[in-house]
Each structure stands twice: as C-alpha cells, then as structure tokens.
Coordinates of C-alpha atoms in Angstrom, one line a residue:
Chain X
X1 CA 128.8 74.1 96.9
X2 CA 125.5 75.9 95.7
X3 CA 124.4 78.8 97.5
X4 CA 120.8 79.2 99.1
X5 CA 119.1 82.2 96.9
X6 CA 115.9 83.2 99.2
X7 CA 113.6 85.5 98.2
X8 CA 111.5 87.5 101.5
X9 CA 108.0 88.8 100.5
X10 CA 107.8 90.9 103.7
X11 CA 110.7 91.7 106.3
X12 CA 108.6 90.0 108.7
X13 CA 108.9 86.5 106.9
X14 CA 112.4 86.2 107.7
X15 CA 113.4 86.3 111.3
X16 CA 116.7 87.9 112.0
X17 CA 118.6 84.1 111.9
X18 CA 117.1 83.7 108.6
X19 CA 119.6 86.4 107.6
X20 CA 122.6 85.3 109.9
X21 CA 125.6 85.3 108.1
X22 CA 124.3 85.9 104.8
X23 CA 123.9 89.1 102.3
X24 CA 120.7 90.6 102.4
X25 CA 119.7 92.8 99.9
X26 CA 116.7 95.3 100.7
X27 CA 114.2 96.3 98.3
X28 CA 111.9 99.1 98.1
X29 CA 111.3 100.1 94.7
X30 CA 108.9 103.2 95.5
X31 CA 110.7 104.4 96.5
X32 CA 113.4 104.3 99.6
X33 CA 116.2 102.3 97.7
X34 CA 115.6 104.7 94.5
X35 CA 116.0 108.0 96.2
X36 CA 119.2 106.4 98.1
X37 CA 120.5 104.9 95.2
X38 CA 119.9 108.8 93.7
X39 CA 121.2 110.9 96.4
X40 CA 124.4 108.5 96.7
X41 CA 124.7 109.0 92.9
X42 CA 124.9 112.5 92.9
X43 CA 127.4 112.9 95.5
X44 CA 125.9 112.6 99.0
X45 CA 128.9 111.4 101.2
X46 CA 126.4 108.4 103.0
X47 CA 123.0 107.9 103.8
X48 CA 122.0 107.2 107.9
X49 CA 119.2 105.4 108.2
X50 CA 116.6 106.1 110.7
X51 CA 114.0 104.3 112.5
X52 CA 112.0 107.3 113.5
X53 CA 112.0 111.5 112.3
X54 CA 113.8 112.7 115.7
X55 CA 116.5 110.0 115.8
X56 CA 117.0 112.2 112.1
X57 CA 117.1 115.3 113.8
X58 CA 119.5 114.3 116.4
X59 CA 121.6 113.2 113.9
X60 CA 122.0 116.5 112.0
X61 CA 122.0 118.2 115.9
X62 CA 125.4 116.4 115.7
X63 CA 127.1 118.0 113.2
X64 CA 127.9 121.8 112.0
X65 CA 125.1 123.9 110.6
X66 CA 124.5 122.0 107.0
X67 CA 126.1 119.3 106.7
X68 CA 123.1 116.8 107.4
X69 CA 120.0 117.1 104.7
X70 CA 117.0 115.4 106.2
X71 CA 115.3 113.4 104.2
X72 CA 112.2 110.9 104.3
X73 CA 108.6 110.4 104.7
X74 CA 105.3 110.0 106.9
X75 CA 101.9 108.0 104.3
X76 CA 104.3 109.0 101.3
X77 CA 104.6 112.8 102.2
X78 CA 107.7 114.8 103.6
X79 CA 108.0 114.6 106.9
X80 CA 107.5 118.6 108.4
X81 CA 110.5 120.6 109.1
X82 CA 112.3 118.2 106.9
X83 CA 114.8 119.4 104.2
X84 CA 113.5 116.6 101.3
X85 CA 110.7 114.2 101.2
X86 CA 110.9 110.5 99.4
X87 CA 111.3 111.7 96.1
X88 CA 114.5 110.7 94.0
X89 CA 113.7 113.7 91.9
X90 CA 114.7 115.9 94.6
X91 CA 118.0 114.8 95.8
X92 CA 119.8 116.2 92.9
X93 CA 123.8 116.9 93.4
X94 CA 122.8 120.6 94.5
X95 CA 120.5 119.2 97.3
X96 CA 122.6 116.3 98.4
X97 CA 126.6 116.8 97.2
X98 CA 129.0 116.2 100.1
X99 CA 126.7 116.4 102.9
X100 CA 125.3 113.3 104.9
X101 CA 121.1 112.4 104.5
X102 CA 119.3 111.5 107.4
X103 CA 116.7 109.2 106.2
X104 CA 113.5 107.8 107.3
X105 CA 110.7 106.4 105.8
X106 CA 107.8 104.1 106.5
X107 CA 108.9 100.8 105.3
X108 CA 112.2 100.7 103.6
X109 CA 114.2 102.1 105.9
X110 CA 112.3 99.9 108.6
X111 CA 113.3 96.9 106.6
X112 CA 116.9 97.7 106.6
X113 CA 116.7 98.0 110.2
X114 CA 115.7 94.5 110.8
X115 CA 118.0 93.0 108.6
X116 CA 120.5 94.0 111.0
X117 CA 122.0 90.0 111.5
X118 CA 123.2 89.9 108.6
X119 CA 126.6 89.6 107.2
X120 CA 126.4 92.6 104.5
X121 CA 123.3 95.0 103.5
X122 CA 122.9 96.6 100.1
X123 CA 120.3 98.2 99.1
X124 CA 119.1 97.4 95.6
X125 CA 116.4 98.4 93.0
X126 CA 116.1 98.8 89.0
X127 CA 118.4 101.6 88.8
X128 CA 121.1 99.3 89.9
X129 CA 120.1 96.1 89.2
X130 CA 123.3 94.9 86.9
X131 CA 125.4 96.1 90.2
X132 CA 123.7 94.4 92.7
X133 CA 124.0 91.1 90.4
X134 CA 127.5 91.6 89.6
X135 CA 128.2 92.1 93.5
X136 CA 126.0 89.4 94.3
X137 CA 127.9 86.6 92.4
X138 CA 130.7 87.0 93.9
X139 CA 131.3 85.0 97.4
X140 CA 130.3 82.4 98.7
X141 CA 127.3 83.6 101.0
X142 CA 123.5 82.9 101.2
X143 CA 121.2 85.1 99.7
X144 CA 118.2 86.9 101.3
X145 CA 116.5 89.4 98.9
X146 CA 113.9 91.1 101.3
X147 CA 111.1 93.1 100.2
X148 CA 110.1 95.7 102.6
X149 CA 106.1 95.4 101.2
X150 CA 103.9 98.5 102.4
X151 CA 102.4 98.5 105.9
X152 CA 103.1 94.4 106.4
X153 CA 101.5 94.0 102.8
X154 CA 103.0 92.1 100.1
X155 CA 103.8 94.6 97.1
X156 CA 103.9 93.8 93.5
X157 CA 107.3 96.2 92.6
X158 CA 109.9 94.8 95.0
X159 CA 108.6 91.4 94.2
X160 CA 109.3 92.3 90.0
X161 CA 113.0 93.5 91.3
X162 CA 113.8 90.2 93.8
X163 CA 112.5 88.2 90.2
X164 CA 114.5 90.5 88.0
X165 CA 117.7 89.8 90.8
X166 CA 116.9 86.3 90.7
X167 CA 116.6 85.6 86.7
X168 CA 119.9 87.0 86.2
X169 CA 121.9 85.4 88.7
X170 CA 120.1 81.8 88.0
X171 CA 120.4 82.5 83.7
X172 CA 124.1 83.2 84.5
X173 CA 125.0 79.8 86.4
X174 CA 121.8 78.1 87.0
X175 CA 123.5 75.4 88.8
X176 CA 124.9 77.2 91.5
X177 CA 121.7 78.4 93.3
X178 CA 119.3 76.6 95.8
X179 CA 116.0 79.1 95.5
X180 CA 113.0 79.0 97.6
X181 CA 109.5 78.9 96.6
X182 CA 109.0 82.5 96.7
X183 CA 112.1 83.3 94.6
X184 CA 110.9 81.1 91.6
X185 CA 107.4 82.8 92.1
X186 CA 109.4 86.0 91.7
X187 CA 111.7 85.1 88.9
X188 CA 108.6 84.0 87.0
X189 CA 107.0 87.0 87.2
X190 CA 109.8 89.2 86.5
X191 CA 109.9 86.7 82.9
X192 CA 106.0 87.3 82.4
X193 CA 106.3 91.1 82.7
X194 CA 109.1 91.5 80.5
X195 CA 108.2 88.3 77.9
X196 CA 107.7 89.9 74.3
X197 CA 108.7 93.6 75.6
X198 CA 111.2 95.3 73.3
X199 CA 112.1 97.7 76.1
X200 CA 111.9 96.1 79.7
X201 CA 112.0 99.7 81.4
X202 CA 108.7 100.4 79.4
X203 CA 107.1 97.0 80.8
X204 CA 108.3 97.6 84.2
X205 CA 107.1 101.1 84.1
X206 CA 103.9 99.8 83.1
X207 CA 103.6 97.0 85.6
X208 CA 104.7 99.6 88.3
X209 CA 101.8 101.8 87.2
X210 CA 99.3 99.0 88.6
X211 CA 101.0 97.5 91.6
X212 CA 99.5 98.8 95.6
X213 CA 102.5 101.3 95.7
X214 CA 102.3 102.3 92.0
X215 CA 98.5 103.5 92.8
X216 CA 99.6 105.1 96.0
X217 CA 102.0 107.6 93.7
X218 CA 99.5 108.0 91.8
X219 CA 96.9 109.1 94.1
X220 CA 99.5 111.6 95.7
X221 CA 100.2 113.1 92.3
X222 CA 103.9 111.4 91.8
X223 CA 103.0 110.0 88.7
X224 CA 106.9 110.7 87.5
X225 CA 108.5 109.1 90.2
X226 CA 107.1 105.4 88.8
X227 CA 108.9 106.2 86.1
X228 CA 112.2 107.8 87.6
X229 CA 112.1 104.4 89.8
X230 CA 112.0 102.2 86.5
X231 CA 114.9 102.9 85.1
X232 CA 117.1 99.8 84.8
X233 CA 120.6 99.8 85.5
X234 CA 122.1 103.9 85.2
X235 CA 124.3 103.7 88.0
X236 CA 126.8 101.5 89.5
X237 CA 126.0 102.7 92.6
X238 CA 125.6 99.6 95.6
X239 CA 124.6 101.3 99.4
X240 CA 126.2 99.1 101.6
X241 CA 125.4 99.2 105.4
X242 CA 128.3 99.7 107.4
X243 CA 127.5 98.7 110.7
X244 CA 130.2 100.2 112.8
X245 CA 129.6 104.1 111.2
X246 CA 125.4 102.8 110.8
X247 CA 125.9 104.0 107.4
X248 CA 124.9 103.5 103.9
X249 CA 127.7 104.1 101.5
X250 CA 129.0 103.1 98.3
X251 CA 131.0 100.4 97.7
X252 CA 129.6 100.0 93.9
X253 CA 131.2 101.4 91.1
X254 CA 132.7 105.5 91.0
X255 CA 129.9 107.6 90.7
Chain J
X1 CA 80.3 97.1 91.5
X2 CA 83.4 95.5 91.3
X3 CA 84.5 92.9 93.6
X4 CA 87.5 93.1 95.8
X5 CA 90.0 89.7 94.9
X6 CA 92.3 88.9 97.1
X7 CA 95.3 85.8 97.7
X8 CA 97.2 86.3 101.0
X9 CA 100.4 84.1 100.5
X10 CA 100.1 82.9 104.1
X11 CA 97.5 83.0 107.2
X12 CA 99.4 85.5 109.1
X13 CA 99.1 87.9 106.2
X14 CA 95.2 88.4 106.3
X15 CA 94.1 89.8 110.1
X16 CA 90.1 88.1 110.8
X17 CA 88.9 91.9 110.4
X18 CA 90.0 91.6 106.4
X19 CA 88.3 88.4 106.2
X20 CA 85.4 89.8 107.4
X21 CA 81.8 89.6 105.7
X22 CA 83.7 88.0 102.5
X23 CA 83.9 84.4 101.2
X24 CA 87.2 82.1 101.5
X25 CA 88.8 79.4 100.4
X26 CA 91.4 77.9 102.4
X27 CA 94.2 76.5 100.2
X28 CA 96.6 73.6 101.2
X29 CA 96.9 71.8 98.1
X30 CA 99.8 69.2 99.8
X31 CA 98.1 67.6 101.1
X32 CA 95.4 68.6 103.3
X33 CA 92.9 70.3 101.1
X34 CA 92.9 67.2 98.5
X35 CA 92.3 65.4 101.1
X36 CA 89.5 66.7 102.6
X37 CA 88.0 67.1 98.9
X38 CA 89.1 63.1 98.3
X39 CA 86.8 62.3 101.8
X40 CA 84.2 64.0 100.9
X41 CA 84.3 62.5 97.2
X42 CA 84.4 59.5 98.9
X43 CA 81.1 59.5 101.1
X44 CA 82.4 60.9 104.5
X45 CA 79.6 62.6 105.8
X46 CA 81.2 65.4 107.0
X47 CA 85.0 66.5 107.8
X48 CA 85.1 68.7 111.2
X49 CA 88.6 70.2 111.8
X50 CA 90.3 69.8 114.8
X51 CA 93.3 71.9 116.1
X52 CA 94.7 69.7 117.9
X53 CA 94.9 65.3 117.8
X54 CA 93.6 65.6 121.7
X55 CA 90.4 67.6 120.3
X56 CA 90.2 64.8 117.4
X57 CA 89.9 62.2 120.0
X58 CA 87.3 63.8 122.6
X59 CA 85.0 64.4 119.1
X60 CA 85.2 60.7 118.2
X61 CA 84.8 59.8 122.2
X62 CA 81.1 61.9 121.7
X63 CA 79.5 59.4 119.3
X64 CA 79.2 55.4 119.1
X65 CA 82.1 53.3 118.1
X66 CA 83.0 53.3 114.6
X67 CA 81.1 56.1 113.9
X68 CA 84.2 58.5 113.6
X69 CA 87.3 57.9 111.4
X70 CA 90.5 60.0 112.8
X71 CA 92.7 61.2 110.2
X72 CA 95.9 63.9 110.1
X73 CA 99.4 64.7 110.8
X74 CA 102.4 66.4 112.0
X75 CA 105.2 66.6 110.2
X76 CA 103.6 64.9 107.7
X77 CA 103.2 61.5 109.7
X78 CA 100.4 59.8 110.6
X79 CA 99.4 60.7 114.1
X80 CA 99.8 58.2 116.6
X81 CA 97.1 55.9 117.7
X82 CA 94.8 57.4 114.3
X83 CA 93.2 55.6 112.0
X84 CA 94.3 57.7 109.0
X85 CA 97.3 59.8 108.2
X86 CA 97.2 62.5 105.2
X87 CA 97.3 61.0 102.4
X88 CA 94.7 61.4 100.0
X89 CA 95.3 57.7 98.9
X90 CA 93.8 56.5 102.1
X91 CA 90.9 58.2 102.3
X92 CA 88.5 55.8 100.3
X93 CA 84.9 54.6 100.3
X94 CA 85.7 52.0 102.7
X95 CA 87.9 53.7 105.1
X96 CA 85.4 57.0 105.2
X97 CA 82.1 55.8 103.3
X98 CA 78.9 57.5 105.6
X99 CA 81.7 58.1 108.8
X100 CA 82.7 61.8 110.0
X101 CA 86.1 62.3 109.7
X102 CA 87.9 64.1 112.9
X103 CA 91.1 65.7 111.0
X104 CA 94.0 67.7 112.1
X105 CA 97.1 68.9 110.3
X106 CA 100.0 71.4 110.7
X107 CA 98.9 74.2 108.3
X108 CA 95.7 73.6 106.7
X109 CA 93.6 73.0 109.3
X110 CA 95.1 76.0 111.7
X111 CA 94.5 77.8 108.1
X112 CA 91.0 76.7 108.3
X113 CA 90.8 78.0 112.1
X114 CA 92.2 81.2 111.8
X115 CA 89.6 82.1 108.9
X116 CA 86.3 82.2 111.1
X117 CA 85.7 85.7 111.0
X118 CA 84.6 85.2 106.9
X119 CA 80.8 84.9 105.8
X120 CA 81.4 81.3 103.7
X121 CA 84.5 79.6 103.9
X122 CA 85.4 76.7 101.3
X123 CA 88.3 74.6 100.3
X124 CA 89.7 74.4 97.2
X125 CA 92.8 72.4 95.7
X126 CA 93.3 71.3 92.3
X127 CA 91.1 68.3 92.4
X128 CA 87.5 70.7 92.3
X129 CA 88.9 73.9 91.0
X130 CA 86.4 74.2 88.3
X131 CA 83.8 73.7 91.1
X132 CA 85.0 76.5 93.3
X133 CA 85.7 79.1 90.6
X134 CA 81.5 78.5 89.9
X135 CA 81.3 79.0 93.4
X136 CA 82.9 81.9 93.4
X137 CA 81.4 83.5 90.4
X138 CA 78.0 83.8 92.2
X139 CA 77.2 86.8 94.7
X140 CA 78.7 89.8 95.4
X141 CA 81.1 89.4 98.6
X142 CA 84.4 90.0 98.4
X143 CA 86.6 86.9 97.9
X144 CA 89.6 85.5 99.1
X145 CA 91.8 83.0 98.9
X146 CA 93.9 82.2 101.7
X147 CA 97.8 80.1 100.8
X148 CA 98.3 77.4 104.0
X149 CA 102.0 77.7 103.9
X150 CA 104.7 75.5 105.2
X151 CA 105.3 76.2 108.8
X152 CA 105.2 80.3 108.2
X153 CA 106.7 79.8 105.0
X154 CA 105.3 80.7 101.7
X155 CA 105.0 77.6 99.5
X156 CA 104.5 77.5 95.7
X157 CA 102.0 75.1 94.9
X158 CA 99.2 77.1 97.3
X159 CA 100.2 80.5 95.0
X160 CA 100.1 78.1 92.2
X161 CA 95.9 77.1 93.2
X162 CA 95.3 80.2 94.2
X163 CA 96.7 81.6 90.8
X164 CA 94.7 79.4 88.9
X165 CA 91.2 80.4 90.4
X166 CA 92.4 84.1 89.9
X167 CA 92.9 83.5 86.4
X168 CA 89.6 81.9 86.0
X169 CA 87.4 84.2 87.3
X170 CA 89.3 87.1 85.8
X171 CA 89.4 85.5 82.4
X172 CA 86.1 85.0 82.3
X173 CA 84.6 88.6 83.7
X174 CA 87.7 90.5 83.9
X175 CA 85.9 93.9 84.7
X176 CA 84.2 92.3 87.5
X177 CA 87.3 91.9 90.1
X178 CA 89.6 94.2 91.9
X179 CA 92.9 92.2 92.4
X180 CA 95.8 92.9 95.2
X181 CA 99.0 92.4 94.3
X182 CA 99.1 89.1 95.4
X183 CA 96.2 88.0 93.1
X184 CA 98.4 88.9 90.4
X185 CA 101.2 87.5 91.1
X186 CA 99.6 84.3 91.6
X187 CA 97.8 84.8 88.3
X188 CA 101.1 85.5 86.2
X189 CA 103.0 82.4 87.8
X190 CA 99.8 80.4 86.7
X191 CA 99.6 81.6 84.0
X192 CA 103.5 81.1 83.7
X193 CA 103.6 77.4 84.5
X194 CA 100.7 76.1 82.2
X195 CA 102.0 78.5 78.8
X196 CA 102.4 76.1 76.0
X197 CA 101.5 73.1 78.2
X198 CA 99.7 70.5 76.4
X199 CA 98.3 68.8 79.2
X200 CA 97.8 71.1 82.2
X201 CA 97.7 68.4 85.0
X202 CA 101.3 67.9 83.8
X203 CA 102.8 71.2 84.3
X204 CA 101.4 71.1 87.9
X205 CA 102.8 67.9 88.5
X206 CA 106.2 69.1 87.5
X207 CA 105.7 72.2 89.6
X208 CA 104.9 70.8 92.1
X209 CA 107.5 68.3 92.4
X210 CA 109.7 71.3 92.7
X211 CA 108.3 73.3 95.5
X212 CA 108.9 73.0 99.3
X213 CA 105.8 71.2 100.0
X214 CA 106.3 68.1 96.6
X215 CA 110.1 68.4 98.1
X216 CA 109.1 67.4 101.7
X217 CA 106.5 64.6 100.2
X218 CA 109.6 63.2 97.8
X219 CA 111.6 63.0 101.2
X220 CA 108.7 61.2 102.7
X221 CA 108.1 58.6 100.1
X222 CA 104.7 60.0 98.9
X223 CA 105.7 60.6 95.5
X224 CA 102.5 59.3 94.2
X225 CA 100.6 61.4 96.2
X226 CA 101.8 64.6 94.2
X227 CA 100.4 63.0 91.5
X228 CA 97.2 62.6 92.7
X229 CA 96.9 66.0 93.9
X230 CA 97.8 67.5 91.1
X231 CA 95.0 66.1 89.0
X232 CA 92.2 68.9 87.7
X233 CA 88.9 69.1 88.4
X234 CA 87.8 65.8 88.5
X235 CA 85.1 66.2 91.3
X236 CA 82.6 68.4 91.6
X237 CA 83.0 68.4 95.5
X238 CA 83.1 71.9 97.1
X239 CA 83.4 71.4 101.0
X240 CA 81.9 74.1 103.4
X241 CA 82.4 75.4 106.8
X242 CA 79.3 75.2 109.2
X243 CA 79.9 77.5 111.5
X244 CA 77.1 75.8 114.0
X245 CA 78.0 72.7 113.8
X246 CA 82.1 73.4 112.9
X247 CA 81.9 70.9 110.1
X248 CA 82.9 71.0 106.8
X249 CA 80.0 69.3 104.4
X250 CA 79.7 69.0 100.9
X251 CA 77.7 72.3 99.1
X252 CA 79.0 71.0 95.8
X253 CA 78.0 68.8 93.1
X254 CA 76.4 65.1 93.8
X255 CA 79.3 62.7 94.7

C-alpha cells in the first residue's frame, strides 16, 4: 500500500479534509518552527500556540507568576510587553527551562492552527530534519507537509525544507510514496540547491539568504538568525501537537 | 531599472491589484493554452474566451451560420452539443481555417478571466515559448506569468512553462529582472528537468507524463496529445487579449 506524500505551498491550498486523518507536518523555516524547535531543546516544558497576542496573555494569566514566557511576533518584531520575540537566539535554556511559551506569530503559528483535522502535527525545519524523516516513515498515514508561506505568499525556505523532507523519504524507499506535483517541484529544488555543495548547510544558508523571508531578516537586521535556522539536523527534537492539552511537546528524541 | 518577475503557481495567488499595469501570460499548457496557440496557427481568426458553454453559444448565436466554431471542456470532455472538444489535434485548418473560435475550459480560460486587471495579457505554452520570451523582453512593465492549475491545485507542467520563460529571460539579461520566490523555483525545476537532456522536447514529454495534468490525459486516452503539447517552439504565434473586443488575436509572427 503506498502512502500519499503531499506537499502544501500555502496552508490555504489544503482545506482542512485535505489533512483528515493524516500527519501534517508544519513548516516555517524563518522562523516559528526554529525558535520552537530551540526553546523545546533547551528545556521549555511545551510550547502553546496562539492565534492572537491576548489569547497569550491569558494563558500566562492562568498560571503562577513565571511560569509562562511569552513569546512571538507582529511584521517580524516582538510583540510589546512580551517576554521574547521570534528569535531562536533568544530562547536559550536560561530564558526558556521548565517554564511553558506562549507563542504567537504571524504565519507559522497560524498554519498550525488550521491544520487542526489532522491526525498528528509536528512541527519540522532544518534543525530537525533527520527526526522528522525518521518519525515520518514510520506508519501507515498520508502525508501533508504544509508550508505556512508569508502573508498568503508562497516562500522559497519552507518550500527547500518540504524538498529536503521529501528527497529523503523517496531516496529511502522510493516505491512507497505517491507525491503530488508540488512535492516533486519541491524535491527538485531541494536536489538543485544542494547539487555539487560540499556542505548542504552552507548552500541552504546561501539559498535562505535570497528567498522573500531571507530579505525580510535581512532588512530587520537578523542577518544571524538565517544562519541559526540553517543548521541541518542538531536536535532530535519533534513538537508534536497534542490536541487535548493544545500543546506542542516533544515526542522526538531526549533533549 | 530593474523589472519585477513574477510566477504565481495558481490564479488565486495573484489578487487583479498585483496584476495591475503589468504584462501576463496565462499558462495552461494541458491543454488549453496549446490549443489556443494550435487555432491560431491554424487560421482561426480570433479565439474569444467564454466562461461558461451558455456564453459560447449566445456568441456563435450573434453572427451567420458557420461563421463560429465552438470548442472546450469540462472535465476534460468535449462539451455537449460543440463542435470541438480540447484537444489540440482537432483544431486544424479545416475545422478553424478563417472561423472565430467560442472556447471555454475549466482552468485556463477562468485563468484568462481572472487576469483582466493587467496592461497586455498573452498565452504562452511550450509550442511558442521562444516567441513569448521576445515578447517579453521588450518594454519595461512588470511581468507575470500566471500557472492555470488543476481545479485549485498546483500542477507541474504550468511551473514547468513558466520556469522555462523565467530561465530565458534571466539567462539572457540576468541583471535586468527581479524574481519572487516563485520565479525561482520554477526556474530551478526547469532548469532541473532539461540538465543533461539531449533533446529538450523529451524531458518535457517525460515530465509531463508524470504530472497531475499528463496523468488525467493518460486516464482519458489523450496520450498523444501530451506529446504534441510538449513540442518547442515550433510557431511563432503569440495570442493577445483585446480588451474591447474580449478576443484573443494573433500579435505574433506570420502563421
């Protein structure tokens, strides 16, 4: 029985019973999954996604004095009255250990939110690419990699990640996948950016430099975030939605 | 002053305010951009679009019998009661010679439709992409090249055109443009499908018999059609929009 493998250049290409009973995995390079991948990795006990800064705040109102950190962004800059912004440099284990993040940004998080009919979430990007493949090849269910795009615009980064996601899987056991048209556009693109490059990080890094969202870092003076963000593989980390708790945790490898 | 370059993957992704003031080319390479071209190539005196088979048949009800030739589909059959489905096959000097042709399709003529608000709008599909990318290579508006789809769906082989024309222009005045990241994408899985090909109709051919759109055709029994429509720039035909009389004439070459 092969598997469907679909590829989603925007969240808005794939209605919610697209995703019905499969694994969706959201991607937003720069840099939502990044910074959760980061603040999971360095201790943060889950990640709470929110559609909007107050549904945040009334998160943390919830709980004793600090054990919420706030975290997320408004155009790319930290939200006011927020504790961190959408930069994975700053969730360190000293910002982020053993509390809960309440997270919001403009498109990642808003992706995740509409993935919603789907049988499992993770959240995936180049810091954990080899453990979102691993996880991913095991099971039985479709596919949805969905990239959350800026602003309803198609953006080159998550597309290189859904490629990179692809290749593997399809190099591993190519007969076992049915892709669609977009996830062969990705997968090809992921093997033209990294064809002939002795270090892939290096060629991502570069590619990210020139993609819609790369420019957007650059223009706000986060020129080190594109290259935190393409690192490939350092963690084992997978965020997993749960949807009873509406929590992001890890069910990847020990941190 | 550098041009802006622009493929949106599917209709829905480029509002009419972004197509605004620039030049486009409507992309729906299976089948009904070839065929257009083939009609045109073939002495049809003009093509005018219809969005619906009801508005096909009041056009051809305007002028004296036999003057009009009715040709389209949905669901990639022949519409009931018209003289031509949309196959490029059919569409030759004696079915269309010095007749106007009253089409209507699923996706490339609603393409078509939705892309009023532009300056110039042409269509381009492998059969005159030489032709187009001249086109394109004179004045100074903005240019963009708008993917048909499937039904909402991104579909390779419309990437794939658009991807070639991308790597045209840029290849031949590369400081000139200012891509999105859609343009390059397309460019890369061009660029991507033809590397090492001896015979570039071929690697189309074979892409395309892969995609969602050749897929759908196999089903149908139009197998030979892919070939046809993959076939490079063997006409010189470059069909334009009239926006006062809503036709689409021949601005290209002689026939």
């Amino acid at each position: 029985m092969r598997r469907k493998l679909s590829v989603h250049l925007l969240p808005d290409l794939c209605p919610p019973e697209v995703l019905r009973g499969g694994t969706t995995v959201v991607i937003d390079v720069l840099r939502a999954s990044s910074t959760i991948v980061t603040a999971l990795q360095n201790g943060a006990s889950a990640v709470s996604p929110c559609g909007s800064p107050e549904e945040a705040e009334s998160i943390r109102d919830q709980y004793p004095a600090g054990q919420v950190v706030l975290g997320g962004e408004r155009g790319g800059v930290r939200i006011e009255g927020f504790d961190l912004g959408n930069s994975p440099a700053e969730y360190t284990a000293e910002a982020v250990g053993k509390r809960l993040l309440a997270f919001t940004t403009t498109n990642g998080t808003r992706a995740l939110l509409r993935s919603l009919s789907s049988r499992s979430i993770l959240i995936g990007c180049f810091l954990n690419l080899e453990a979102i493949v691993q996880r991913l090849q095991d099971g039985g269910a479709d596919l949805h990699l969905v990239c959350a795009g800026t602003d309803g615009v198609v953006t080159g980064e998550d597309v290189l990640f859904a490629g990179a996601t692809v290749s593997a899987l399809v190099t591993d056991q190519p007969e076992s996948w049915v892709q669609n048209d977009s996830a062969q556009l990705a997968s090809r693109l992921w093997s033209s950016v990294v064809a002939g490059a002795t270090d892939p990080a290096s060629a991502v890094h570069d590619f990210l430099r020139g993609t819609r969202g790369g420019q957007n870092l650059l223009t706000l003076g986060y020129d080190s975030d594109i290259c935190l963000c393409s690192q490939i593989s350092t963690t084992a980390v997978v965020p997993e939605y749960d949807l009873q708790s509406g929590e992001l945790q890890n069910t990847g490898g020990a941190v």
